Amino acid sequence: MPYCSQCGNEVRPEDRFCSQCGAPVNTAKAAEGAEAPEGPSPFEEKTREFSQRAQTAYRKAMDTTDHTADYTVEDISENSGFALLSYLGLFVIVPLIGARDSRFARFHVNQGLCLFLAIALYSILISVMLALVQWVPVLSDAFRTIYVVLQWAGIAAAVLLAALGIWNANHGLARDLPLVGSFRLFRTEPKED
């Protein structure tokens, strides 16, 4: 079997790109005297570049800080149920009352509040944009369609981030949420009496 000239990964003869590094593979056999193509088309090259940039951006967004080691096992095991309520909208109040002395629950309350405020701010911004654009008759119909797409994209992002937060809390992890989790709205340590 042939190998990739860039990374040395084993490639199949029918592969056009290396499955490991994405480099073009020149193993296409000439069919009935025709020469093998010299490389990928400009479209394939741009697609590969875009794919690599998207994968890098996704990895950066998902590579958030893990604070789990800052919390005791007892705190995590006793309060993970309260912590996961932090991602269910107004239920964020429940852990503030029921687990007010838990540093782990307060961490997730902060994450849930950041997510809640980000959703509210996003909704307000796209609503204001819609209100402003409605004054321009040519743009109003097109922007209504864009508004609906942006609205559904925001809902999908909110649901995914909330699900990730619930998963983290349920599994005893204290990881920042992508995009919104690095903000601290209040101290996560309870007050000392």
Coordinates of C-alpha atoms in Angstrom, one line a residue:
M1 CA 0.0 0.0 0.0
P2 CA 1.2 3.6 -0.6
Y3 CA 2.0 6.1 2.1
C4 CA 1.2 9.8 2.4
S5 CA 4.2 11.9 1.4
Q6 CA 3.4 14.5 4.2
C7 CA 2.8 12.4 7.3
G8 CA 3.6 8.8 6.3
N9 CA 0.1 7.5 7.0
E10 CA -0.9 4.5 5.0
V11 CA -3.4 5.4 2.3
R12 CA -5.6 3.3 0.0
P13 CA -5.0 3.6 -3.8
E14 CA -8.5 5.1 -4.3
D15 CA -8.0 7.9 -1.7
R16 CA -7.5 11.4 -3.0
F17 CA -6.6 12.9 0.4
C18 CA -4.8 11.5 3.4
S19 CA -7.2 10.6 6.2
Q20 CA -4.7 11.6 8.8
C21 CA -3.4 15.1 7.6
G22 CA -5.7 15.9 4.6
A23 CA -2.8 16.3 2.2
P24 CA -3.5 15.4 -1.5
V25 CA -2.5 11.9 -2.4
N26 CA -1.1 11.2 -5.9
T27 CA -1.9 7.5 -6.1
A28 CA -4.6 7.6 -8.7
K29 CA -3.7 5.2 -11.4
A30 CA -3.9 6.3 -15.0
A31 CA -6.9 4.7 -16.7
E32 CA -6.2 3.4 -20.2
G33 CA -3.3 5.7 -20.9
A34 CA -4.7 8.8 -19.4
E35 CA -2.5 10.7 -17.0
A36 CA -3.4 10.9 -13.3
P37 CA -4.5 14.4 -12.2
E38 CA -1.7 16.5 -10.8
G39 CA -3.5 17.5 -7.6
P40 CA -6.8 18.7 -6.2
S41 CA -8.8 21.3 -8.0
P42 CA -8.9 24.9 -6.6
F43 CA -12.4 24.1 -5.2
E44 CA -11.1 21.0 -3.4
E45 CA -8.2 22.9 -2.0
K46 CA -10.4 25.8 -0.7
T47 CA -12.8 23.2 0.8
R48 CA -9.9 21.4 2.5
E49 CA -8.6 24.7 3.9
F50 CA -12.0 25.8 5.1
S51 CA -12.5 22.4 6.8
Q52 CA -9.2 22.6 8.6
R53 CA -9.9 26.1 9.8
A54 CA -13.4 25.0 11.0
Q55 CA -11.9 22.1 12.9
T56 CA -9.3 24.3 14.5
A57 CA -12.0 26.8 15.6
Y58 CA -14.2 24.0 16.9
R59 CA -11.3 22.6 19.0
K60 CA -10.4 26.0 20.4
A61 CA -14.0 26.7 21.3
M62 CA -14.4 23.3 23.0
D63 CA -11.0 23.5 24.8
T64 CA -12.2 25.3 27.9
T65 CA -10.7 25.5 31.4
D66 CA -11.4 22.6 33.7
H67 CA -11.8 23.7 37.4
T68 CA -12.9 20.3 38.7
A69 CA -9.7 19.9 40.8
D70 CA -10.7 23.1 42.8
Y71 CA -13.7 21.3 44.4
T72 CA -13.9 18.5 46.9
V73 CA -15.3 15.2 46.0
E74 CA -17.9 15.5 48.8
D75 CA -19.1 18.9 47.5
I76 CA -19.4 17.5 44.0
S77 CA -21.3 14.3 45.0
E78 CA -23.7 16.1 47.3
N79 CA -24.5 19.0 45.0
S80 CA -24.4 17.9 41.4
G81 CA -28.2 17.6 41.3
F82 CA -28.5 21.2 42.4
A83 CA -25.7 22.2 39.9
L84 CA -27.5 20.8 36.9
L85 CA -30.6 22.9 37.6
S86 CA -28.5 26.0 36.9
Y87 CA -28.9 25.4 33.2
L88 CA -32.7 25.3 33.2
G89 CA -33.5 29.0 32.9
L90 CA -35.2 30.4 36.0
F91 CA -34.4 27.3 37.9
V92 CA -31.0 28.8 38.5
I93 CA -32.5 30.3 41.7
V94 CA -32.9 26.8 43.2
P95 CA -29.2 26.0 43.7
L96 CA -28.7 29.5 45.1
I97 CA -31.1 28.7 47.8
G98 CA -30.8 25.0 48.3
A99 CA -27.0 24.7 48.0
R100 CA -25.8 28.2 48.8
D101 CA -22.7 26.9 50.7
S102 CA -21.6 24.7 47.8
R103 CA -18.7 26.1 45.8
F104 CA -19.4 23.5 43.0
A105 CA -23.1 24.5 42.8
R106 CA -22.2 28.2 42.7
F107 CA -19.7 27.6 39.9
H108 CA -22.6 26.1 37.8
V109 CA -25.0 28.8 38.9
N110 CA -22.4 31.3 37.4
Q111 CA -22.2 29.3 34.2
G112 CA -26.0 29.1 34.0
L113 CA -26.5 32.8 34.6
C114 CA -23.8 33.6 31.9
L115 CA -25.7 31.4 29.5
F116 CA -29.1 32.9 30.4
L117 CA -27.8 36.5 30.0
A118 CA -26.1 35.6 26.7
I119 CA -29.3 34.2 25.4
A120 CA -31.2 37.3 26.5
L121 CA -28.6 39.7 25.0
Y122 CA -28.6 37.8 21.7
S123 CA -32.4 37.9 21.5
I124 CA -32.5 41.6 22.2
L125 CA -29.8 42.3 19.6
I126 CA -31.5 40.5 16.8
S127 CA -34.9 42.0 17.7
V128 CA -33.4 45.5 17.6
M129 CA -31.8 44.7 14.3
L130 CA -35.1 43.5 12.9
A131 CA -36.9 46.7 14.2
L132 CA -34.2 48.9 12.6
V133 CA -34.2 47.2 9.2
Q134 CA -38.0 47.2 8.9
W135 CA -37.7 50.9 8.2
V136 CA -35.9 50.0 4.9
P137 CA -38.6 48.4 2.7
V138 CA -36.1 46.7 0.4
L139 CA -34.3 44.9 3.2
S140 CA -37.2 44.1 5.5
D141 CA -38.4 40.9 3.8
A142 CA -34.9 39.5 3.4
F143 CA -34.0 40.3 6.9
R144 CA -37.1 38.7 8.3
T145 CA -35.8 35.4 6.8
I146 CA -32.4 36.1 8.2
Y147 CA -34.0 36.9 11.6
V148 CA -35.7 33.5 11.6
V149 CA -32.5 31.7 10.8
L150 CA -30.6 33.7 13.5
Q151 CA -33.3 33.0 16.0
W152 CA -33.3 29.2 15.4
A153 CA -29.4 29.2 15.4
G154 CA -29.5 31.0 18.8
I155 CA -32.0 28.5 20.1
A156 CA -29.9 25.6 18.9
A157 CA -26.8 27.0 20.4
A158 CA -28.5 27.7 23.7
V159 CA -29.9 24.1 23.9
L160 CA -26.5 22.6 23.1
L161 CA -24.7 24.8 25.7
A162 CA -27.3 24.0 28.3
A163 CA -27.0 20.3 27.5
L164 CA -23.3 20.5 27.8
G165 CA -23.6 22.3 31.2
I166 CA -26.1 19.7 32.5
W167 CA -23.8 16.9 31.3
N168 CA -20.8 18.5 33.0
A169 CA -22.7 19.0 36.3
N170 CA -24.1 15.5 36.2
H171 CA -20.7 14.0 35.7
G172 CA -19.1 16.0 38.4
L173 CA -17.1 18.3 36.1
A174 CA -16.5 22.0 36.6
R175 CA -15.6 23.0 33.0
D176 CA -16.3 26.5 31.6
L177 CA -18.9 26.5 28.8
P178 CA -17.6 27.4 25.4
L179 CA -18.1 31.1 24.4
V180 CA -19.8 32.3 27.6
G181 CA -18.3 30.3 30.5
S182 CA -15.1 32.4 31.1
F183 CA -17.1 35.3 32.6
R184 CA -17.5 35.5 36.4
L185 CA -20.7 37.3 37.4
F186 CA -20.1 36.7 41.1
R187 CA -17.8 35.0 43.5
T188 CA -18.2 31.2 43.4
E189 CA -16.9 30.9 47.0
P190 CA -19.7 31.3 49.6
K191 CA -19.3 34.0 52.2
E192 CA -17.5 33.1 55.4
D193 CA -19.6 33.8 58.4

